[in-house]
Amino acid sequence: MCGEIKTIKSKPRIHLRFYLAYKLLNSLFLGVSLGTIFTIYTPLSPKIYSIGGIALAFGAWCLTFFYTKILKEKPYKVILLGIELIPFFYILAFLAFPHTFLGAILVYILYQITFIFGDYLGRAETLIFSKRRILSALDKRKQIGYLLGLGIAFLFYAFLESQNIMQKEVQIYKIHFLLFLLQCCVFFTIFYAFKKRKNVRFKSRLSQSF
């Protein structure tokens, strides 16, 4: 993409540079948090996953009836900002009720709520960022962030083990403080990307990545 890259023409505009940073940090958060779920969900019985799966599928199905109204830039921004608030709640829920049934079920329910919007967010993003090179850049940031997150999690756990902190429950509890800081960065980047401004353009350095 030569020359300069403009934000989406419809108002309010999206700050592409910060949105790219958001995609990277969001995936980094997912990479760091991946291993925590297996320990957090230990108190839950298998039938809860079945109930959760049914609720997830039903919720996502119901959401499709509103696509004609919400597959637009403005609803996408509002919904995505709301979705990015949810991780704060399940991080705090776990820190308040670590390794208990209550903490596990709260985290599970909040995760399922975010998953309901998964298909919608993907489709809306594709429609809003319709240029192939921008979509390619978004997915590159996503994969890089995920790999970095997995690497950071590995190093974090390795450091704890070097300090003789071997109990996995303690390790998972401690990494949630890192996750909270990461989610603050995630929310800042998406909030700033959606902040209304005039005549935002992206030149030289950003365009070279395409």
PDB file of C-alpha atoms in Angstrom:
ATOM      1  CA  MET A   1       0.000   0.000   0.000  1.00  0.00           C
ATOM      2  CA  CYS A   2       2.010   2.917  -1.296  1.00  0.00           C
ATOM      3  CA  GLY A   3       1.831   6.512  -0.213  1.00  0.00           C
ATOM      4  CA  GLU A   4      -0.348   6.905   2.838  1.00  0.00           C
ATOM      5  CA  ILE A   5      -2.988   4.873   4.615  1.00  0.00           C
ATOM      6  CA  LYS A   6      -6.119   6.676   5.692  1.00  0.00           C
ATOM      7  CA  THR A   7      -8.510   5.712   8.409  1.00  0.00           C
ATOM      8  CA  ILE A   8     -11.979   4.502   7.550  1.00  0.00           C
ATOM      9  CA  LYS A   9     -13.850   7.236   5.729  1.00  0.00           C
ATOM     10  CA  SER A  10     -17.073   6.911   7.695  1.00  0.00           C
ATOM     11  CA  LYS A  11     -17.315   8.967  10.878  1.00  0.00           C
ATOM     12  CA  PRO A  12     -16.213   8.531  13.605  1.00  0.00           C
ATOM     13  CA  ARG A  13     -12.880   7.323  12.193  1.00  0.00           C
ATOM     14  CA  ILE A  14     -10.644   4.562  13.467  1.00  0.00           C
ATOM     15  CA  HIS A  15      -7.007   5.268  14.257  1.00  0.00           C
ATOM     16  CA  LEU A  16      -5.365   2.442  12.351  1.00  0.00           C
ATOM     17  CA  ARG A  17      -1.985   2.601  14.062  1.00  0.00           C
ATOM     18  CA  PHE A  18      -3.561   2.144  17.496  1.00  0.00           C
ATOM     19  CA  TYR A  19      -5.954  -0.495  16.180  1.00  0.00           C
ATOM     20  CA  LEU A  20      -2.975  -2.514  14.933  1.00  0.00           C
ATOM     21  CA  ALA A  21      -1.396  -2.159  18.376  1.00  0.00           C
ATOM     22  CA  TYR A  22      -4.677  -3.315  19.899  1.00  0.00           C
ATOM     23  CA  LYS A  23      -4.710  -6.469  17.754  1.00  0.00           C
ATOM     24  CA  LEU A  24      -1.175  -7.318  18.839  1.00  0.00           C
ATOM     25  CA  LEU A  25      -1.773  -6.666  22.544  1.00  0.00           C
ATOM     26  CA  ASN A  26      -5.127  -8.441  22.560  1.00  0.00           C
ATOM     27  CA  SER A  27      -3.560 -11.577  21.099  1.00  0.00           C
ATOM     28  CA  LEU A  28      -0.616 -11.232  23.475  1.00  0.00           C
ATOM     29  CA  PHE A  29      -3.106 -11.266  26.350  1.00  0.00           C
ATOM     30  CA  LEU A  30      -4.714 -14.415  24.935  1.00  0.00           C
ATOM     31  CA  GLY A  31      -1.332 -16.101  24.630  1.00  0.00           C
ATOM     32  CA  VAL A  32      -0.371 -15.306  28.216  1.00  0.00           C
ATOM     33  CA  SER A  33      -3.765 -16.394  29.575  1.00  0.00           C
ATOM     34  CA  LEU A  34      -4.040 -19.651  27.610  1.00  0.00           C
ATOM     35  CA  GLY A  35      -2.525 -21.957  30.205  1.00  0.00           C
ATOM     36  CA  THR A  36      -4.487 -20.471  33.094  1.00  0.00           C
ATOM     37  CA  ILE A  37      -7.865 -21.813  32.000  1.00  0.00           C
ATOM     38  CA  PHE A  38      -6.952 -25.464  32.498  1.00  0.00           C
ATOM     39  CA  THR A  39      -6.256 -24.831  36.176  1.00  0.00           C
ATOM     40  CA  ILE A  40      -9.047 -22.316  36.822  1.00  0.00           C
ATOM     41  CA  TYR A  41     -11.736 -24.652  35.450  1.00  0.00           C
ATOM     42  CA  THR A  42     -10.654 -27.614  37.610  1.00  0.00           C
ATOM     43  CA  PRO A  43     -13.591 -27.249  40.082  1.00  0.00           C
ATOM     44  CA  LEU A  44     -16.172 -27.394  37.269  1.00  0.00           C
ATOM     45  CA  SER A  45     -17.948 -30.609  36.303  1.00  0.00           C
ATOM     46  CA  PRO A  46     -18.060 -31.733  32.643  1.00  0.00           C
ATOM     47  CA  LYS A  47     -21.813 -31.121  32.328  1.00  0.00           C
ATOM     48  CA  ILE A  48     -21.234 -27.396  32.892  1.00  0.00           C
ATOM     49  CA  TYR A  49     -19.246 -27.299  29.650  1.00  0.00           C
ATOM     50  CA  SER A  50     -22.210 -28.832  27.836  1.00  0.00           C
ATOM     51  CA  ILE A  51     -24.597 -26.249  29.278  1.00  0.00           C
ATOM     52  CA  GLY A  52     -22.134 -23.488  28.463  1.00  0.00           C
ATOM     53  CA  GLY A  53     -21.724 -24.739  24.907  1.00  0.00           C
ATOM     54  CA  ILE A  54     -25.481 -24.770  24.367  1.00  0.00           C
ATOM     55  CA  ALA A  55     -25.803 -21.237  25.768  1.00  0.00           C
ATOM     56  CA  LEU A  56     -22.923 -20.072  23.588  1.00  0.00           C
ATOM     57  CA  ALA A  57     -24.398 -21.501  20.392  1.00  0.00           C
ATOM     58  CA  PHE A  58     -27.865 -20.166  21.195  1.00  0.00           C
ATOM     59  CA  GLY A  59     -26.540 -16.716  22.052  1.00  0.00           C
ATOM     60  CA  ALA A  60     -24.474 -16.502  18.872  1.00  0.00           C
ATOM     61  CA  TRP A  61     -27.497 -17.662  16.840  1.00  0.00           C
ATOM     62  CA  CYS A  62     -29.729 -14.983  18.381  1.00  0.00           C
ATOM     63  CA  LEU A  63     -27.107 -12.355  17.628  1.00  0.00           C
ATOM     64  CA  THR A  64     -27.275 -13.121  13.895  1.00  0.00           C
ATOM     65  CA  PHE A  65     -30.819 -11.716  13.768  1.00  0.00           C
ATOM     66  CA  PHE A  66     -29.385  -8.275  14.534  1.00  0.00           C
ATOM     67  CA  TYR A  67     -26.599  -8.346  11.938  1.00  0.00           C
ATOM     68  CA  THR A  68     -28.358  -5.897   9.614  1.00  0.00           C
ATOM     69  CA  LYS A  69     -28.237  -3.312  12.394  1.00  0.00           C
ATOM     70  CA  ILE A  70     -24.936  -4.051  14.119  1.00  0.00           C
ATOM     71  CA  LEU A  71     -22.645  -4.930  11.209  1.00  0.00           C
ATOM     72  CA  LYS A  72     -21.655  -1.283  11.018  1.00  0.00           C
ATOM     73  CA  GLU A  73     -18.753   0.741  12.323  1.00  0.00           C
ATOM     74  CA  LYS A  74     -20.488   2.581  15.182  1.00  0.00           C
ATOM     75  CA  PRO A  75     -22.179  -0.489  16.772  1.00  0.00           C
ATOM     76  CA  TYR A  76     -18.932  -2.415  16.312  1.00  0.00           C
ATOM     77  CA  LYS A  77     -17.035   0.172  18.336  1.00  0.00           C
ATOM     78  CA  VAL A  78     -19.564   0.194  21.165  1.00  0.00           C
ATOM     79  CA  ILE A  79     -19.773  -3.606  21.342  1.00  0.00           C
ATOM     80  CA  LEU A  80     -16.005  -4.121  21.164  1.00  0.00           C
ATOM     81  CA  LEU A  81     -15.355  -1.596  23.928  1.00  0.00           C
ATOM     82  CA  GLY A  82     -17.919  -3.410  26.064  1.00  0.00           C
ATOM     83  CA  ILE A  83     -16.333  -6.772  25.316  1.00  0.00           C
ATOM     84  CA  GLU A  84     -12.900  -5.463  26.303  1.00  0.00           C
ATOM     85  CA  LEU A  85     -14.233  -4.482  29.732  1.00  0.00           C
ATOM     86  CA  ILE A  86     -15.201  -8.084  30.505  1.00  0.00           C
ATOM     87  CA  PRO A  87     -11.620  -9.376  31.049  1.00  0.00           C
ATOM     88  CA  PHE A  88     -11.247  -6.957  33.959  1.00  0.00           C
ATOM     89  CA  PHE A  89     -14.238  -8.613  35.616  1.00  0.00           C
ATOM     90  CA  TYR A  90     -13.070 -12.204  35.210  1.00  0.00           C
ATOM     91  CA  ILE A  91      -9.536 -11.334  36.314  1.00  0.00           C
ATOM     92  CA  LEU A  92     -10.910  -9.684  39.456  1.00  0.00           C
ATOM     93  CA  ALA A  93     -13.362 -12.564  39.968  1.00  0.00           C
ATOM     94  CA  PHE A  94     -10.505 -15.046  39.970  1.00  0.00           C
ATOM     95  CA  LEU A  95      -8.306 -12.916  42.232  1.00  0.00           C
ATOM     96  CA  ALA A  96     -11.205 -12.532  44.681  1.00  0.00           C
ATOM     97  CA  PHE A  97     -12.200 -16.235  44.630  1.00  0.00           C
ATOM     98  CA  PRO A  98      -9.072 -18.141  43.525  1.00  0.00           C
ATOM     99  CA  HIS A  99      -9.399 -21.853  42.803  1.00  0.00           C
ATOM    100  CA  THR A 100     -12.976 -22.103  44.042  1.00  0.00           C
ATOM    101  CA  PHE A 101     -16.159 -23.180  42.295  1.00  0.00           C
ATOM    102  CA  LEU A 102     -17.541 -19.644  42.502  1.00  0.00           C
ATOM    103  CA  GLY A 103     -14.436 -18.139  40.942  1.00  0.00           C
ATOM    104  CA  ALA A 104     -14.340 -20.800  38.222  1.00  0.00           C
ATOM    105  CA  ILE A 105     -18.009 -20.456  37.261  1.00  0.00           C
ATOM    106  CA  LEU A 106     -17.776 -16.654  37.148  1.00  0.00           C
ATOM    107  CA  VAL A 107     -14.732 -16.801  34.878  1.00  0.00           C
ATOM    108  CA  TYR A 108     -16.407 -19.427  32.683  1.00  0.00           C
ATOM    109  CA  ILE A 109     -19.638 -17.423  32.297  1.00  0.00           C
ATOM    110  CA  LEU A 110     -17.767 -14.219  31.461  1.00  0.00           C
ATOM    111  CA  TYR A 111     -15.609 -16.040  28.909  1.00  0.00           C
ATOM    112  CA  GLN A 112     -18.712 -17.500  27.273  1.00  0.00           C
ATOM    113  CA  ILE A 113     -20.237 -14.041  26.954  1.00  0.00           C
ATOM    114  CA  THR A 114     -17.199 -12.839  25.018  1.00  0.00           C
ATOM    115  CA  PHE A 115     -17.268 -15.945  22.802  1.00  0.00           C
ATOM    116  CA  ILE A 116     -20.885 -15.237  21.816  1.00  0.00           C
ATOM    117  CA  PHE A 117     -19.656 -12.153  19.976  1.00  0.00           C
ATOM    118  CA  GLY A 118     -16.681 -13.893  18.357  1.00  0.00           C
ATOM    119  CA  ASP A 119     -18.204 -14.501  14.914  1.00  0.00           C
ATOM    120  CA  TYR A 120     -19.804 -11.066  14.853  1.00  0.00           C
ATOM    121  CA  LEU A 121     -16.572  -9.255  15.688  1.00  0.00           C
ATOM    122  CA  GLY A 122     -14.695 -11.127  12.983  1.00  0.00           C
ATOM    123  CA  ARG A 123     -17.272 -10.388  10.300  1.00  0.00           C
ATOM    124  CA  ALA A 124     -17.658  -6.742  11.295  1.00  0.00           C
ATOM    125  CA  GLU A 125     -13.911  -6.189  11.260  1.00  0.00           C
ATOM    126  CA  THR A 126     -13.653  -7.688   7.776  1.00  0.00           C
ATOM    127  CA  LEU A 127     -16.416  -5.427   6.476  1.00  0.00           C
ATOM    128  CA  ILE A 128     -14.962  -2.300   8.084  1.00  0.00           C
ATOM    129  CA  PHE A 129     -11.358  -2.947   7.046  1.00  0.00           C
ATOM    130  CA  SER A 130     -12.180  -4.145   3.557  1.00  0.00           C
ATOM    131  CA  LYS A 131      -8.713  -3.685   2.035  1.00  0.00           C
ATOM    132  CA  ARG A 132      -6.791  -6.930   1.781  1.00  0.00           C
ATOM    133  CA  ARG A 133      -3.468  -5.466   2.845  1.00  0.00           C
ATOM    134  CA  ILE A 134      -4.947  -3.991   6.002  1.00  0.00           C
ATOM    135  CA  LEU A 135      -6.618  -7.317   6.835  1.00  0.00           C
ATOM    136  CA  SER A 136      -3.286  -9.041   6.250  1.00  0.00           C
ATOM    137  CA  ALA A 137      -1.548  -6.611   8.616  1.00  0.00           C
ATOM    138  CA  LEU A 138      -4.215  -7.169  11.272  1.00  0.00           C
ATOM    139  CA  ASP A 139      -3.803 -10.942  11.121  1.00  0.00           C
ATOM    140  CA  LYS A 140      -0.011 -10.631  11.213  1.00  0.00           C
ATOM    141  CA  ARG A 141      -0.223  -8.610  14.416  1.00  0.00           C
ATOM    142  CA  LYS A 142      -2.653 -11.138  15.804  1.00  0.00           C
ATOM    143  CA  GLN A 143      -0.346 -14.103  15.229  1.00  0.00           C
ATOM    144  CA  ILE A 144       2.768 -12.250  16.390  1.00  0.00           C
ATOM    145  CA  GLY A 145       0.996 -11.178  19.565  1.00  0.00           C
ATOM    146  CA  TYR A 146      -0.200 -14.717  20.262  1.00  0.00           C
ATOM    147  CA  LEU A 147       3.298 -16.149  19.856  1.00  0.00           C
ATOM    148  CA  LEU A 148       4.783 -13.434  22.065  1.00  0.00           C
ATOM    149  CA  GLY A 149       2.134 -14.095  24.700  1.00  0.00           C
ATOM    150  CA  LEU A 150       2.907 -17.801  24.790  1.00  0.00           C
ATOM    151  CA  GLY A 151       6.614 -17.016  25.078  1.00  0.00           C
ATOM    152  CA  ILE A 152       6.074 -14.502  27.883  1.00  0.00           C
ATOM    153  CA  ALA A 153       3.911 -16.997  29.786  1.00  0.00           C
ATOM    154  CA  PHE A 154       6.614 -19.660  29.460  1.00  0.00           C
ATOM    155  CA  LEU A 155       9.296 -17.293  30.748  1.00  0.00           C
ATOM    156  CA  PHE A 156       7.031 -16.116  33.581  1.00  0.00           C
ATOM    157  CA  TYR A 157       6.378 -19.661  34.788  1.00  0.00           C
ATOM    158  CA  ALA A 158      10.063 -20.542  34.384  1.00  0.00           C
ATOM    159  CA  PHE A 159      11.013 -17.542  36.523  1.00  0.00           C
ATOM    160  CA  LEU A 160       8.562 -18.558  39.250  1.00  0.00           C
ATOM    161  CA  GLU A 161       9.972 -22.075  39.252  1.00  0.00           C
ATOM    162  CA  SER A 162      13.492 -20.651  39.570  1.00  0.00           C
ATOM    163  CA  GLN A 163      12.218 -18.947  42.735  1.00  0.00           C
ATOM    164  CA  ASN A 164      10.967 -22.324  44.034  1.00  0.00           C
ATOM    165  CA  ILE A 165       7.334 -21.404  43.394  1.00  0.00           C
ATOM    166  CA  MET A 166       6.290 -24.780  42.031  1.00  0.00           C
ATOM    167  CA  GLN A 167       2.615 -24.973  42.957  1.00  0.00           C
ATOM    168  CA  LYS A 168       0.588 -24.370  39.803  1.00  0.00           C
ATOM    169  CA  GLU A 169      -2.256 -22.706  41.712  1.00  0.00           C
ATOM    170  CA  VAL A 170       0.159 -20.073  43.038  1.00  0.00           C
ATOM    171  CA  GLN A 171       1.687 -19.586  39.591  1.00  0.00           C
ATOM    172  CA  ILE A 172      -1.724 -19.037  38.003  1.00  0.00           C
ATOM    173  CA  TYR A 173      -2.707 -16.583  40.728  1.00  0.00           C
ATOM    174  CA  LYS A 174       0.440 -14.508  40.261  1.00  0.00           C
ATOM    175  CA  ILE A 175       0.200 -14.345  36.472  1.00  0.00           C
ATOM    176  CA  HIS A 176      -3.220 -12.727  36.787  1.00  0.00           C
ATOM    177  CA  PHE A 177      -1.568  -9.543  38.021  1.00  0.00           C
ATOM    178  CA  LEU A 178       0.386  -9.473  34.760  1.00  0.00           C
ATOM    179  CA  LEU A 179      -2.839 -10.145  32.858  1.00  0.00           C
ATOM    180  CA  PHE A 180      -4.504  -7.198  34.576  1.00  0.00           C
ATOM    181  CA  LEU A 181      -1.706  -4.865  33.456  1.00  0.00           C
ATOM    182  CA  LEU A 182      -1.862  -6.249  29.925  1.00  0.00           C
ATOM    183  CA  GLN A 183      -5.621  -5.741  29.759  1.00  0.00           C
ATOM    184  CA  CYS A 184      -5.158  -2.118  30.819  1.00  0.00           C
ATOM    185  CA  CYS A 185      -2.878  -1.685  27.797  1.00  0.00           C
ATOM    186  CA  VAL A 186      -5.373  -3.499  25.559  1.00  0.00           C
ATOM    187  CA  PHE A 187      -8.228  -1.264  26.637  1.00  0.00           C
ATOM    188  CA  PHE A 188      -6.151   1.894  26.278  1.00  0.00           C
ATOM    189  CA  THR A 189      -5.182   1.088  22.681  1.00  0.00           C
ATOM    190  CA  ILE A 190      -8.718   0.206  21.559  1.00  0.00           C
ATOM    191  CA  PHE A 191     -10.182   3.228  23.349  1.00  0.00           C
ATOM    192  CA  TYR A 192      -7.677   5.536  21.700  1.00  0.00           C
ATOM    193  CA  ALA A 193      -8.175   3.857  18.314  1.00  0.00           C
ATOM    194  CA  PHE A 194     -11.883   4.671  18.534  1.00  0.00           C
ATOM    195  CA  LYS A 195     -11.427   8.183  19.915  1.00  0.00           C
ATOM    196  CA  LYS A 196     -12.957  10.663  17.498  1.00  0.00           C
ATOM    197  CA  ARG A 197     -10.509  12.948  15.728  1.00  0.00           C
ATOM    198  CA  LYS A 198     -10.199  14.845  12.500  1.00  0.00           C
ATOM    199  CA  ASN A 199      -8.065  14.122   9.450  1.00  0.00           C
ATOM    200  CA  VAL A 200      -6.005  11.256  10.850  1.00  0.00           C
ATOM    201  CA  ARG A 201      -3.560   9.895   8.307  1.00  0.00           C
ATOM    202  CA  PHE A 202      -0.778   7.355   8.437  1.00  0.00           C
ATOM    203  CA  LYS A 203       2.308   7.971   6.370  1.00  0.00           C
ATOM    204  CA  SER A 204       5.690   6.512   5.468  1.00  0.00           C
ATOM    205  CA  ARG A 205       6.594   4.120   8.335  1.00  0.00           C
ATOM    206  CA  LEU A 206       3.173   2.512   8.676  1.00  0.00           C
ATOM    207  CA  SER A 207       2.720   2.223   4.934  1.00  0.00           C
ATOM    208  CA  GLN A 208       6.071   0.478   4.604  1.00  0.00           C
ATOM    209  CA  SER A 209       4.770  -2.439   6.694  1.00  0.00           C
ATOM    210  CA  PHE A 210       2.258  -3.146   3.948  1.00  0.00           C
TER     211      PHE A 210
END
